[in-house]
N, CA, C and O atoms as a CHARMM CRD file, in Angstrom:
* protein
*
  336
    1    1 MET  N     53.99000  55.42000 -16.22100 PROA 1      0.00000
    2    1 MET  CA    53.27100  55.21600 -17.37500 PROA 1      0.00000
    3    1 MET  C     53.36200  56.75700 -18.07400 PROA 1      0.00000
    4    1 MET  O     53.37500  57.79200 -17.40800 PROA 1      0.00000
    5    2 ASP  N     53.41700  56.70400 -19.38700 PROA 2      0.00000
    6    2 ASP  CA    53.53700  58.05600 -20.43100 PROA 2      0.00000
    7    2 ASP  C     52.41800  58.48800 -20.82700 PROA 2      0.00000
    8    2 ASP  O     51.39200  57.92100 -20.45200 PROA 2      0.00000
    9    3 ILE  N     52.37800  59.44900 -21.56600 PROA 3      0.00000
   10    3 ILE  CA    51.13700  59.93200 -22.24400 PROA 3      0.00000
   11    3 ILE  C     50.89700  59.12400 -23.27300 PROA 3      0.00000
   12    3 ILE  O     49.70500  58.81500 -23.28200 PROA 3      0.00000
   13    4 GLU  N     51.56300  58.59500 -24.23400 PROA 4      0.00000
   14    4 GLU  CA    50.82800  57.56600 -24.97800 PROA 4      0.00000
   15    4 GLU  C     50.16500  56.77100 -24.25100 PROA 4      0.00000
   16    4 GLU  O     48.95300  56.68500 -24.45200 PROA 4      0.00000
   17    5 ASP  N     50.68600  56.11400 -23.39000 PROA 5      0.00000
   18    5 ASP  CA    49.87400  54.81600 -22.57500 PROA 5      0.00000
   19    5 ASP  C     48.69400  55.38700 -21.96000 PROA 5      0.00000
   20    5 ASP  O     47.67300  54.70200 -21.90700 PROA 5      0.00000
   21    6 LEU  N     48.71800  56.70900 -21.43000 PROA 6      0.00000
   22    6 LEU  CA    47.83900  57.11200 -21.03100 PROA 6      0.00000
   23    6 LEU  C     46.58500  57.55100 -22.15000 PROA 6      0.00000
   24    6 LEU  O     45.39800  57.28300 -21.96000 PROA 6      0.00000
   25    7 ARG  N     47.03500  58.16500 -23.15800 PROA 7      0.00000
   26    7 ARG  CA    46.00100  58.09900 -24.21700 PROA 7      0.00000
   27    7 ARG  C     45.24600  57.00100 -24.49600 PROA 7      0.00000
   28    7 ARG  O     44.03700  56.91300 -24.28000 PROA 7      0.00000
   29    8 GLY  N     46.14000  55.92600 -25.10700 PROA 8      0.00000
   30    8 GLY  CA    45.76300  54.36200 -25.16000 PROA 8      0.00000
   31    8 GLY  C     44.49400  53.90400 -23.95900 PROA 8      0.00000
   32    8 GLY  O     43.37800  53.44600 -24.20200 PROA 8      0.00000
   33    9 GLU  N     44.94700  54.12800 -22.98200 PROA 9      0.00000
   34    9 GLU  CA    43.86700  53.48500 -22.16400 PROA 9      0.00000
   35    9 GLU  C     42.71900  54.73300 -22.05300 PROA 9      0.00000
   36    9 GLU  O     41.57500  54.36900 -21.78400 PROA 9      0.00000
   37   10 ILE  N     42.90900  55.86500 -22.20400 PROA 10     0.00000
   38   10 ILE  CA    41.37900  56.86800 -22.29800 PROA 10     0.00000
   39   10 ILE  C     40.71600  56.10400 -23.53500 PROA 10     0.00000
   40   10 ILE  O     39.54900  55.73500 -23.40000 PROA 10     0.00000
   41   11 ILE  N     41.28500  55.88500 -24.55200 PROA 11     0.00000
   42   11 ILE  CA    40.74600  55.35200 -25.98200 PROA 11     0.00000
   43   11 ILE  C     40.03800  54.37700 -25.67700 PROA 11     0.00000
   44   11 ILE  O     38.87500  54.42800 -26.07600 PROA 11     0.00000
   45   12 LYS  N     40.47800  53.13300 -24.85800 PROA 12     0.00000
   46   12 LYS  CA    40.01100  52.03000 -24.83300 PROA 12     0.00000
   47   12 LYS  C     38.74200  52.11400 -23.85500 PROA 12     0.00000
   48   12 LYS  O     37.76400  51.38100 -23.99700 PROA 12     0.00000
   49   13 ILE  N     38.85300  53.04400 -22.89100 PROA 13     0.00000
   50   13 ILE  CA    37.79900  53.34700 -21.98400 PROA 13     0.00000
   51   13 ILE  C     36.50000  54.00200 -22.58500 PROA 13     0.00000
   52   13 ILE  O     35.34400  53.67200 -22.31900 PROA 13     0.00000
   53   14 LEU  N     36.97500  55.14900 -23.58300 PROA 14     0.00000
   54   14 LEU  CA    35.92200  55.54300 -24.22700 PROA 14     0.00000
   55   14 LEU  C     35.29400  54.60500 -25.29700 PROA 14     0.00000
   56   14 LEU  O     34.08400  54.59800 -25.52400 PROA 14     0.00000
   57   15 GLY  N     36.15200  53.84900 -25.91000 PROA 15     0.00000
   58   15 GLY  CA    35.49700  52.51900 -26.57400 PROA 15     0.00000
   59   15 GLY  C     34.32800  51.41000 -25.73100 PROA 15     0.00000
   60   15 GLY  O     33.25800  51.03400 -26.21100 PROA 15     0.00000
   61   16 LEU  N     34.86500  51.04900 -24.41200 PROA 16     0.00000
   62   16 LEU  CA    34.08500  50.54300 -23.60500 PROA 16     0.00000
   63   16 LEU  C     32.83900  51.22600 -23.21300 PROA 16     0.00000
   64   16 LEU  O     31.81700  50.55000 -23.09100 PROA 16     0.00000
   65   17 HSD  N     32.81300  52.72100 -22.96600 PROA 17     0.00000
   66   17 HSD  CA    31.94000  53.42800 -22.77000 PROA 17     0.00000
   67   17 HSD  C     30.88800  53.25200 -23.74400 PROA 17     0.00000
   68   17 HSD  O     29.82000  52.74800 -23.39800 PROA 17     0.00000
   69   18 GLN  N     31.12300  53.66600 -25.06500 PROA 18     0.00000
   70   18 GLN  CA    30.24300  53.84000 -26.02300 PROA 18     0.00000
   71   18 GLN  C     29.71600  52.06100 -26.65500 PROA 18     0.00000
   72   18 GLN  O     28.76400  51.88000 -27.41400 PROA 18     0.00000
   73   19 ALA  N     30.41400  51.20100 -26.22300 PROA 19     0.00000
   74   19 ALA  CA    29.84800  49.50600 -26.08600 PROA 19     0.00000
   75   19 ALA  C     28.73500  49.76500 -25.36400 PROA 19     0.00000
   76   19 ALA  O     27.57600  49.77800 -25.77900 PROA 19     0.00000
   77   20 LEU  N     29.20800  50.01400 -24.04600 PROA 20     0.00000
   78   20 LEU  CA    28.44800  49.83000 -23.02500 PROA 20     0.00000
   79   20 LEU  C     26.84100  50.96200 -23.35900 PROA 20     0.00000
   80   20 LEU  O     25.70600  50.57600 -23.07800 PROA 20     0.00000
   81   21 SER  N     27.06000  51.92200 -23.79900 PROA 21     0.00000
   82   21 SER  CA    26.26900  52.90100 -24.08600 PROA 21     0.00000
   83   21 SER  C     25.27800  52.39100 -25.43700 PROA 21     0.00000
   84   21 SER  O     24.06900  52.61300 -25.36900 PROA 21     0.00000
   85   22 ASP  N     25.77400  51.79800 -26.48400 PROA 22     0.00000
   86   22 ASP  CA    25.10900  50.90800 -27.02200 PROA 22     0.00000
   87   22 ASP  C     24.25800  49.71300 -26.95200 PROA 22     0.00000
   88   22 ASP  O     23.28000  49.50600 -27.67000 PROA 22     0.00000
   89   23 ILE  N     24.78900  48.80700 -25.86500 PROA 23     0.00000
   90   23 ILE  CA    24.03700  47.96300 -25.19400 PROA 23     0.00000
   91   23 ILE  C     22.79800  48.55400 -24.38800 PROA 23     0.00000
   92   23 ILE  O     21.64000  48.14000 -24.44200 PROA 23     0.00000
   93   24 VAL  N     23.27600  49.57900 -23.65400 PROA 24     0.00000
   94   24 VAL  CA    21.71000  50.29000 -22.81000 PROA 24     0.00000
   95   24 VAL  C     21.10400  50.46400 -23.88800 PROA 24     0.00000
   96   24 VAL  O     20.04500  49.83600 -23.90800 PROA 24     0.00000
   97   25 ASP  N     21.42000  51.36600 -25.30700 PROA 25     0.00000
   98   25 ASP  CA    20.16200  51.75800 -25.95800 PROA 25     0.00000
   99   25 ASP  C     19.39000  50.31600 -26.53100 PROA 25     0.00000
  100   25 ASP  O     18.17300  50.12900 -26.55200 PROA 25     0.00000
  101   26 ILE  N     20.19400  49.59800 -26.87300 PROA 26     0.00000
  102   26 ILE  CA    19.33800  48.29400 -27.53400 PROA 26     0.00000
  103   26 ILE  C     18.48800  47.81300 -26.56000 PROA 26     0.00000
  104   26 ILE  O     17.31600  47.52500 -26.80100 PROA 26     0.00000
  105   27 LEU  N     19.18000  47.67100 -25.10000 PROA 27     0.00000
  106   27 LEU  CA    18.33900  47.16500 -23.98400 PROA 27     0.00000
  107   27 LEU  C     16.92100  47.76700 -23.91300 PROA 27     0.00000
  108   27 LEU  O     15.91600  47.06900 -24.04700 PROA 27     0.00000
  109   28 SER  N     16.88100  49.36500 -23.65400 PROA 28     0.00000
  110   28 SER  CA    15.92300  50.03100 -23.59600 PROA 28     0.00000
  111   28 SER  C     15.12800  49.88100 -24.93000 PROA 28     0.00000
  112   28 SER  O     13.91300  50.04100 -24.81500 PROA 28     0.00000
  113   29 ASP  N     15.58100  49.61700 -26.10800 PROA 29     0.00000
  114   29 ASP  CA    14.62200  49.34800 -27.10000 PROA 29     0.00000
  115   29 ASP  C     13.81500  48.15900 -27.37400 PROA 29     0.00000
  116   29 ASP  O     12.79000  48.05900 -28.04900 PROA 29     0.00000
  117   30 SER  N     14.45300  47.30300 -26.74300 PROA 30     0.00000
  118   30 SER  CA    13.67800  45.94000 -26.34700 PROA 30     0.00000
  119   30 SER  C     12.78300  45.98300 -25.42000 PROA 30     0.00000
  120   30 SER  O     11.70800  45.38600 -25.46300 PROA 30     0.00000
  121   31 LEU  N     13.24500  46.82700 -24.35500 PROA 31     0.00000
  122   31 LEU  CA    12.08500  46.93200 -23.28600 PROA 31     0.00000
  123   31 LEU  C     10.90400  47.55100 -23.69200 PROA 31     0.00000
  124   31 LEU  O      9.84800  47.09800 -23.25200 PROA 31     0.00000
  125   32 GLU  N     10.88700  48.56300 -24.49800 PROA 32     0.00000
  126   32 GLU  CA     9.86800  49.43000 -25.20200 PROA 32     0.00000
  127   32 GLU  C      8.99700  48.63000 -25.92100 PROA 32     0.00000
  128   32 GLU  O      7.77800  48.64200 -25.74900 PROA 32     0.00000
  129   33 GLU  N      9.81500  47.65400 -27.03900 PROA 33     0.00000
  130   33 GLU  CA     9.14500  46.89400 -27.84800 PROA 33     0.00000
  131   33 GLU  C      8.51200  45.65500 -26.82700 PROA 33     0.00000
  132   33 GLU  O      7.43900  45.15400 -27.16300 PROA 33     0.00000
  133   34 ASN  N      9.04700  45.27700 -25.84900 PROA 34     0.00000
  134   34 ASN  CA     8.53900  44.19900 -25.02700 PROA 34     0.00000
  135   34 ASN  C      6.95500  44.69500 -24.18600 PROA 34     0.00000
  136   34 ASN  O      6.03300  43.95500 -23.84300 PROA 34     0.00000
  137   35 LYS  N      7.06600  46.05100 -24.04800 PROA 35     0.00000
  138   35 LYS  CA     6.06700  46.84800 -23.50400 PROA 35     0.00000
  139   35 LYS  C      4.96300  46.79400 -24.55800 PROA 35     0.00000
  140   35 LYS  O      3.81600  46.41500 -24.32300 PROA 35     0.00000
  141   36 GLN  N      5.22800  47.03500 -25.24400 PROA 36     0.00000
  142   36 GLN  CA     4.11700  47.24100 -26.64900 PROA 36     0.00000
  143   36 GLN  C      3.59200  45.99500 -26.92600 PROA 36     0.00000
  144   36 GLN  O      2.37500  45.86600 -27.05900 PROA 36     0.00000
  145   37 ASN  N      4.45100  44.93200 -27.04400 PROA 37     0.00000
  146   37 ASN  CA     3.73700  43.56400 -27.38800 PROA 37     0.00000
  147   37 ASN  C      3.00800  43.21300 -25.93400 PROA 37     0.00000
  148   37 ASN  O      2.07500  42.43700 -26.14000 PROA 37     0.00000
  149   38 SER  N      3.12400  43.48800 -24.78400 PROA 38     0.00000
  150   38 SER  CA     2.59100  43.45200 -23.77900 PROA 38     0.00000
  151   38 SER  C      0.99600  43.80700 -24.01600 PROA 38     0.00000
  152   38 SER  O     -0.05300  43.16900 -23.92800 PROA 38     0.00000
  153   39 SER  N      1.30200  44.93300 -24.30500 PROA 39     0.00000
  154   39 SER  CA    -0.15000  45.91700 -24.08100 PROA 39     0.00000
  155   39 SER  C     -1.00100  44.90100 -25.14000 PROA 39     0.00000
  156   39 SER  O     -1.94700  44.18000 -24.82100 PROA 39     0.00000
  157   40 MET  N     -0.42700  45.03900 -26.43600 PROA 40     0.00000
  158   40 MET  CA    -1.33300  44.46800 -27.22200 PROA 40     0.00000
  159   40 MET  C     -1.68600  43.12700 -27.17600 PROA 40     0.00000
  160   40 MET  O     -2.62800  42.82500 -27.90800 PROA 40     0.00000
  161   41 VAL  N     -1.14700  42.16800 -26.46300 PROA 41     0.00000
  162   41 VAL  CA    -1.39200  40.55200 -25.75100 PROA 41     0.00000
  163   41 VAL  C     -2.37600  40.98300 -24.92100 PROA 41     0.00000
  164   41 VAL  O     -3.46600  40.52300 -25.26100 PROA 41     0.00000
  165   42 GLN  N     -2.42900  41.83100 -23.77000 PROA 42     0.00000
  166   42 GLN  CA    -3.41800  42.27700 -22.94700 PROA 42     0.00000
  167   42 GLN  C     -4.71000  42.47900 -23.47700 PROA 42     0.00000
  168   42 GLN  O     -5.64000  41.73100 -23.17500 PROA 42     0.00000
  169   43 TYR  N     -4.84400  43.48500 -24.28600 PROA 43     0.00000
  170   43 TYR  CA    -5.75900  44.07900 -25.23000 PROA 43     0.00000
  171   43 TYR  C     -6.53800  42.79300 -26.07300 PROA 43     0.00000
  172   43 TYR  O     -7.76100  42.66100 -26.04000 PROA 43     0.00000
  173   44 ASN  N     -5.77900  42.02400 -26.70700 PROA 44     0.00000
  174   44 ASN  CA    -6.28300  40.69800 -27.30800 PROA 44     0.00000
  175   44 ASN  C     -6.87000  39.81600 -26.41500 PROA 44     0.00000
  176   44 ASN  O     -7.98300  39.29800 -26.51400 PROA 44     0.00000
  177   45 LEU  N     -6.06300  39.68200 -25.55400 PROA 45     0.00000
  178   45 LEU  CA    -6.92500  38.71200 -24.52400 PROA 45     0.00000
  179   45 LEU  C     -8.16400  39.21300 -23.83400 PROA 45     0.00000
  180   45 LEU  O     -9.02000  38.39300 -23.50100 PROA 45     0.00000
  181   46 LYS  N     -8.32500  40.47300 -23.59600 PROA 46     0.00000
  182   46 LYS  CA    -9.48100  41.08300 -23.05300 PROA 46     0.00000
  183   46 LYS  C    -10.36400  40.88300 -24.35100 PROA 46     0.00000
  184   46 LYS  O    -11.41700  40.27500 -24.15800 PROA 46     0.00000
  185   47 TYR  N    -10.09300  41.31000 -25.68000 PROA 47     0.00000
  186   47 TYR  CA   -10.90900  41.26200 -26.82500 PROA 47     0.00000
  187   47 TYR  C    -11.45800  40.03400 -26.62300 PROA 47     0.00000
  188   47 TYR  O    -12.68200  39.98500 -26.49500 PROA 47     0.00000
  189   48 GLU  N    -10.62300  38.72400 -26.54700 PROA 48     0.00000
  190   48 GLU  CA   -11.12900  37.35400 -26.89900 PROA 48     0.00000
  191   48 GLU  C    -12.07300  37.20600 -25.92100 PROA 48     0.00000
  192   48 GLU  O    -13.22900  37.03500 -26.30700 PROA 48     0.00000
  193   49 ILE  N    -11.78400  37.24000 -24.35800 PROA 49     0.00000
  194   49 ILE  CA   -12.65700  37.17000 -23.22800 PROA 49     0.00000
  195   49 ILE  C    -14.05500  37.45900 -23.41900 PROA 49     0.00000
  196   49 ILE  O    -14.87500  36.54300 -23.48100 PROA 49     0.00000
  197   50 ARG  N    -14.37500  38.64900 -23.51500 PROA 50     0.00000
  198   50 ARG  CA   -15.61600  39.10800 -23.75500 PROA 50     0.00000
  199   50 ARG  C    -16.80200  38.25500 -24.38300 PROA 50     0.00000
  200   50 ARG  O    -17.93100  38.15600 -23.90200 PROA 50     0.00000
  201   51 PRO  N    -16.28000  37.59200 -25.68000 PROA 51     0.00000
  202   51 PRO  CA   -17.26100  36.87100 -26.29400 PROA 51     0.00000
  203   51 PRO  C    -17.40100  35.43600 -25.24200 PROA 51     0.00000
  204   51 PRO  O    -18.45700  34.90700 -24.89400 PROA 51     0.00000
  205   52 LEU  N    -16.02400  35.02200 -24.88000 PROA 52     0.00000
  206   52 LEU  CA   -16.37000  33.78100 -23.91700 PROA 52     0.00000
  207   52 LEU  C    -17.11500  34.04800 -22.87700 PROA 52     0.00000
  208   52 LEU  O    -18.04800  33.27800 -22.65200 PROA 52     0.00000
  209   53 ALA  N    -16.94800  34.92500 -22.19800 PROA 53     0.00000
  210   53 ALA  CA   -17.93700  35.57200 -20.75200 PROA 53     0.00000
  211   53 ALA  C    -19.43400  35.65000 -21.25600 PROA 53     0.00000
  212   53 ALA  O    -20.33000  35.23300 -20.52100 PROA 53     0.00000
  213   54 SER  N    -19.69900  36.15500 -22.44600 PROA 54     0.00000
  214   54 SER  CA   -21.21100  35.99100 -23.09900 PROA 54     0.00000
  215   54 SER  C    -21.73200  34.75100 -23.17900 PROA 54     0.00000
  216   54 SER  O    -22.86100  34.48500 -22.76600 PROA 54     0.00000
  217   55 LEU  N    -20.71300  33.65900 -23.87400 PROA 55     0.00000
  218   55 LEU  CA   -21.30800  32.66800 -24.39500 PROA 55     0.00000
  219   55 LEU  C    -21.39600  31.49500 -23.01800 PROA 55     0.00000
  220   55 LEU  O    -22.20300  30.56600 -23.04000 PROA 55     0.00000
  221   56 THR  N    -20.29100  31.75800 -21.68900 PROA 56     0.00000
  222   56 THR  CA   -20.60000  31.15200 -20.55800 PROA 56     0.00000
  223   56 THR  C    -22.09100  31.66800 -19.81900 PROA 56     0.00000
  224   56 THR  O    -22.78000  30.95900 -19.08500 PROA 56     0.00000
  225   57 TRP  N    -22.34800  32.90200 -20.16400 PROA 57     0.00000
  226   57 TRP  CA   -23.72000  33.42600 -19.50100 PROA 57     0.00000
  227   57 TRP  C    -24.84700  32.59900 -20.09800 PROA 57     0.00000
  228   57 TRP  O    -25.63400  32.01000 -19.35700 PROA 57     0.00000
  229   58 ALA  N    -24.93700  32.54400 -21.35600 PROA 58     0.00000
  230   58 ALA  CA   -25.63900  32.19900 -22.26000 PROA 58     0.00000
  231   58 ALA  C    -25.82500  30.34600 -21.84200 PROA 58     0.00000
  232   58 ALA  O    -26.94500  30.00900 -21.45900 PROA 58     0.00000
  233   59 ILE  N    -25.07100  29.59300 -21.90600 PROA 59     0.00000
  234   59 ILE  CA   -24.72700  28.41900 -21.38200 PROA 59     0.00000
  235   59 ILE  C    -25.29900  28.23700 -20.08100 PROA 59     0.00000
  236   59 ILE  O    -26.14800  27.35600 -19.94600 PROA 59     0.00000
  237   60 ASN  N    -24.90600  29.04700 -18.95900 PROA 60     0.00000
  238   60 ASN  CA   -25.55100  29.01400 -17.46400 PROA 60     0.00000
  239   60 ASN  C    -27.35500  29.05900 -17.75900 PROA 60     0.00000
  240   60 ASN  O    -28.24700  28.33500 -17.31700 PROA 60     0.00000
  241   61 ASP  N    -27.38800  30.10400 -18.58800 PROA 61     0.00000
  242   61 ASP  CA   -28.72200  30.23500 -18.67300 PROA 61     0.00000
  243   61 ASP  C    -29.84700  29.13200 -19.12800 PROA 61     0.00000
  244   61 ASP  O    -30.95400  28.98500 -18.60900 PROA 61     0.00000
  245   62 GLU  N    -29.32200  28.43100 -20.16900 PROA 62     0.00000
  246   62 GLU  CA   -29.35500  26.88400 -20.75600 PROA 62     0.00000
  247   62 GLU  C    -29.48200  25.79000 -19.68800 PROA 62     0.00000
  248   62 GLU  O    -30.29100  24.86300 -19.66200 PROA 62     0.00000
  249   63 LEU  N    -28.60000  26.06400 -18.89100 PROA 63     0.00000
  250   63 LEU  CA   -28.49800  24.95000 -17.88000 PROA 63     0.00000
  251   63 LEU  C    -29.70500  25.27200 -16.73200 PROA 63     0.00000
  252   63 LEU  O    -30.31000  24.38700 -16.12700 PROA 63     0.00000
  253   64 ILE  N    -29.89100  26.51200 -16.58800 PROA 64     0.00000
  254   64 ILE  CA   -30.82200  26.84800 -15.71100 PROA 64     0.00000
  255   64 ILE  C    -32.30900  26.38600 -16.32700 PROA 64     0.00000
  256   64 ILE  O    -33.22400  25.88100 -15.67600 PROA 64     0.00000
  257   65 LYS  N    -32.30700  26.60600 -17.34800 PROA 65     0.00000
  258   65 LYS  CA   -33.57000  26.08700 -18.06200 PROA 65     0.00000
  259   65 LYS  C    -33.98900  24.59800 -18.23600 PROA 65     0.00000
  260   65 LYS  O    -35.10500  24.13100 -18.46400 PROA 65     0.00000
  261   66 ILE  N    -32.84800  24.01100 -18.07500 PROA 66     0.00000
  262   66 ILE  CA   -32.79300  22.57800 -18.16700 PROA 66     0.00000
  263   66 ILE  C    -33.06700  21.91500 -16.69100 PROA 66     0.00000
  264   66 ILE  O    -33.61100  20.83100 -16.48600 PROA 66     0.00000
  265   67 ASP  N    -32.51800  22.90000 -15.64300 PROA 67     0.00000
  266   67 ASP  CA   -32.86300  22.28900 -14.37900 PROA 67     0.00000
  267   67 ASP  C    -34.05500  22.40700 -14.10900 PROA 67     0.00000
  268   67 ASP  O    -34.66400  21.49600 -13.54900 PROA 67     0.00000
  269   68 ASP  N    -34.70500  23.70900 -14.49700 PROA 68     0.00000
  270   68 ASP  CA   -36.36100  24.08100 -14.19800 PROA 68     0.00000
  271   68 ASP  C    -37.05400  22.97300 -14.94000 PROA 68     0.00000
  272   68 ASP  O    -37.93400  22.41400 -14.28500 PROA 68     0.00000
  273   69 ALA  N    -36.83800  22.49400 -16.26400 PROA 69     0.00000
  274   69 ALA  CA   -37.65000  21.43400 -16.78300 PROA 69     0.00000
  275   69 ALA  C    -37.41400  20.12100 -16.36200 PROA 69     0.00000
  276   69 ALA  O    -38.33600  19.32500 -16.54400 PROA 69     0.00000
  277   70 THR  N    -36.38900  19.72000 -15.84300 PROA 70     0.00000
  278   70 THR  CA   -36.13100  18.51500 -15.14300 PROA 70     0.00000
  279   70 THR  C    -36.94800  18.67900 -13.79600 PROA 70     0.00000
  280   70 THR  O    -37.72800  17.75800 -13.55800 PROA 70     0.00000
  281   71 ASP  N    -36.89500  19.55700 -13.01900 PROA 71     0.00000
  282   71 ASP  CA   -37.92100  19.62300 -11.66900 PROA 71     0.00000
  283   71 ASP  C    -39.08000  19.41100 -12.17500 PROA 71     0.00000
  284   71 ASP  O    -39.78700  18.61000 -11.56500 PROA 71     0.00000
  285   72 GLU  N    -39.67200  20.09600 -13.51900 PROA 72     0.00000
  286   72 GLU  CA   -41.15000  19.95900 -13.88800 PROA 72     0.00000
  287   72 GLU  C    -41.53900  18.73400 -14.36500 PROA 72     0.00000
  288   72 GLU  O    -42.70400  18.35200 -14.25400 PROA 72     0.00000
  289   73 LEU  N    -40.47600  17.92900 -15.00600 PROA 73     0.00000
  290   73 LEU  CA   -40.60900  16.70400 -15.25700 PROA 73     0.00000
  291   73 LEU  C    -40.69200  15.45800 -13.67500 PROA 73     0.00000
  292   73 LEU  O    -41.48100  14.54500 -13.42600 PROA 73     0.00000
  293   74 ALA  N    -39.63000  15.93600 -12.99300 PROA 74     0.00000
  294   74 ALA  CA   -39.84000  15.05900 -11.73600 PROA 74     0.00000
  295   74 ALA  C    -41.23400  15.35500 -11.19300 PROA 74     0.00000
  296   74 ALA  O    -41.86900  14.30800 -11.06100 PROA 74     0.00000
  297   75 ILE  N    -42.06700  16.68700 -10.75500 PROA 75     0.00000
  298   75 ILE  CA   -42.95100  16.67900 -10.45300 PROA 75     0.00000
  299   75 ILE  C    -44.12200  16.10100 -10.81200 PROA 75     0.00000
  300   75 ILE  O    -44.97300  15.81700  -9.96900 PROA 75     0.00000
  301   76 LYS  N    -44.28200  15.86300 -12.15100 PROA 76     0.00000
  302   76 LYS  CA   -44.91400  15.26900 -13.26200 PROA 76     0.00000
  303   76 LYS  C    -44.96600  14.06900 -12.97200 PROA 76     0.00000
  304   76 LYS  O    -46.04100  13.49700 -12.78900 PROA 76     0.00000
  305   77 SER  N    -43.86900  13.51200 -12.88600 PROA 77     0.00000
  306   77 SER  CA   -43.52100  11.91400 -12.83900 PROA 77     0.00000
  307   77 SER  C    -44.13500  11.75800 -11.50900 PROA 77     0.00000
  308   77 SER  O    -45.13700  11.04200 -11.50300 PROA 77     0.00000
  309   78 ALA  N    -43.75000  12.28700 -10.32100 PROA 78     0.00000
  310   78 ALA  CA   -44.37600  12.11900  -8.90100 PROA 78     0.00000
  311   78 ALA  C    -45.69800  12.01700  -9.03200 PROA 78     0.00000
  312   78 ALA  O    -46.24300  10.96800  -8.68700 PROA 78     0.00000
  313   79 ARG  N    -46.55300  13.23200  -9.62300 PROA 79     0.00000
  314   79 ARG  CA   -48.17000  13.11100  -9.68400 PROA 79     0.00000
  315   79 ARG  C    -48.71900  12.08000 -10.21600 PROA 79     0.00000
  316   79 ARG  O    -49.69800  11.48100  -9.77000 PROA 79     0.00000
  317   80 THR  N    -47.81100  11.70800 -11.67100 PROA 80     0.00000
  318   80 THR  CA   -48.53900  10.46500 -12.19300 PROA 80     0.00000
  319   80 THR  C    -48.24500   9.27100 -11.57200 PROA 80     0.00000
  320   80 THR  O    -48.76100   8.26200 -12.05400 PROA 80     0.00000
  321   81 GLY  N    -47.57200   9.16700 -10.66700 PROA 81     0.00000
  322   81 GLY  CA   -46.90000   7.99500  -9.98500 PROA 81     0.00000
  323   81 GLY  C    -48.26900   7.87300  -8.84000 PROA 81     0.00000
  324   81 GLY  O    -49.02300   6.90000  -8.84600 PROA 81     0.00000
  325   82 ALA  N    -48.36500   8.64100  -8.21300 PROA 82     0.00000
  326   82 ALA  CA   -49.34700   8.98600  -7.50000 PROA 82     0.00000
  327   82 ALA  C    -50.69900   8.66800  -7.31800 PROA 82     0.00000
  328   82 ALA  O    -51.34700   8.22100  -6.37200 PROA 82     0.00000
  329   83 GLU  N    -51.00100   9.06300  -8.63300 PROA 83     0.00000
  330   83 GLU  CA   -52.31100   9.10200  -9.10600 PROA 83     0.00000
  331   83 GLU  C    -52.78700   7.55800  -9.48800 PROA 83     0.00000
  332   83 GLU  O    -53.92800   7.10400  -9.40700 PROA 83     0.00000
  333   84 LYS  N    -51.45900   6.81500  -9.97300 PROA 84     0.00000
  334   84 LYS  CA   -51.83900   5.32100  -9.99400 PROA 84     0.00000
  335   84 LYS  C    -52.20000   4.52400  -8.99700 PROA 84     0.00000
  336   84 LYS  O    -52.46900   3.34300  -9.21700 PROA 84     0.00000
């Protein structure tokens, strides 16, 4: 192998090195973008869950009231039936 062959091989290696370096940069940028998107999605989910949690508590409170009212009606009905 002469000097020209070595020079050609070095140029190929440098070209491959640059191509790989470009790929690493692209992947790094993509990873950073994905991290930012993930953080935004996580924030949005937390933001959306808060009202749902409040709604769940409100529904639960209403169900407890309905249960209490049902118990009262059952007691009144039992008293009415016992008085007859």
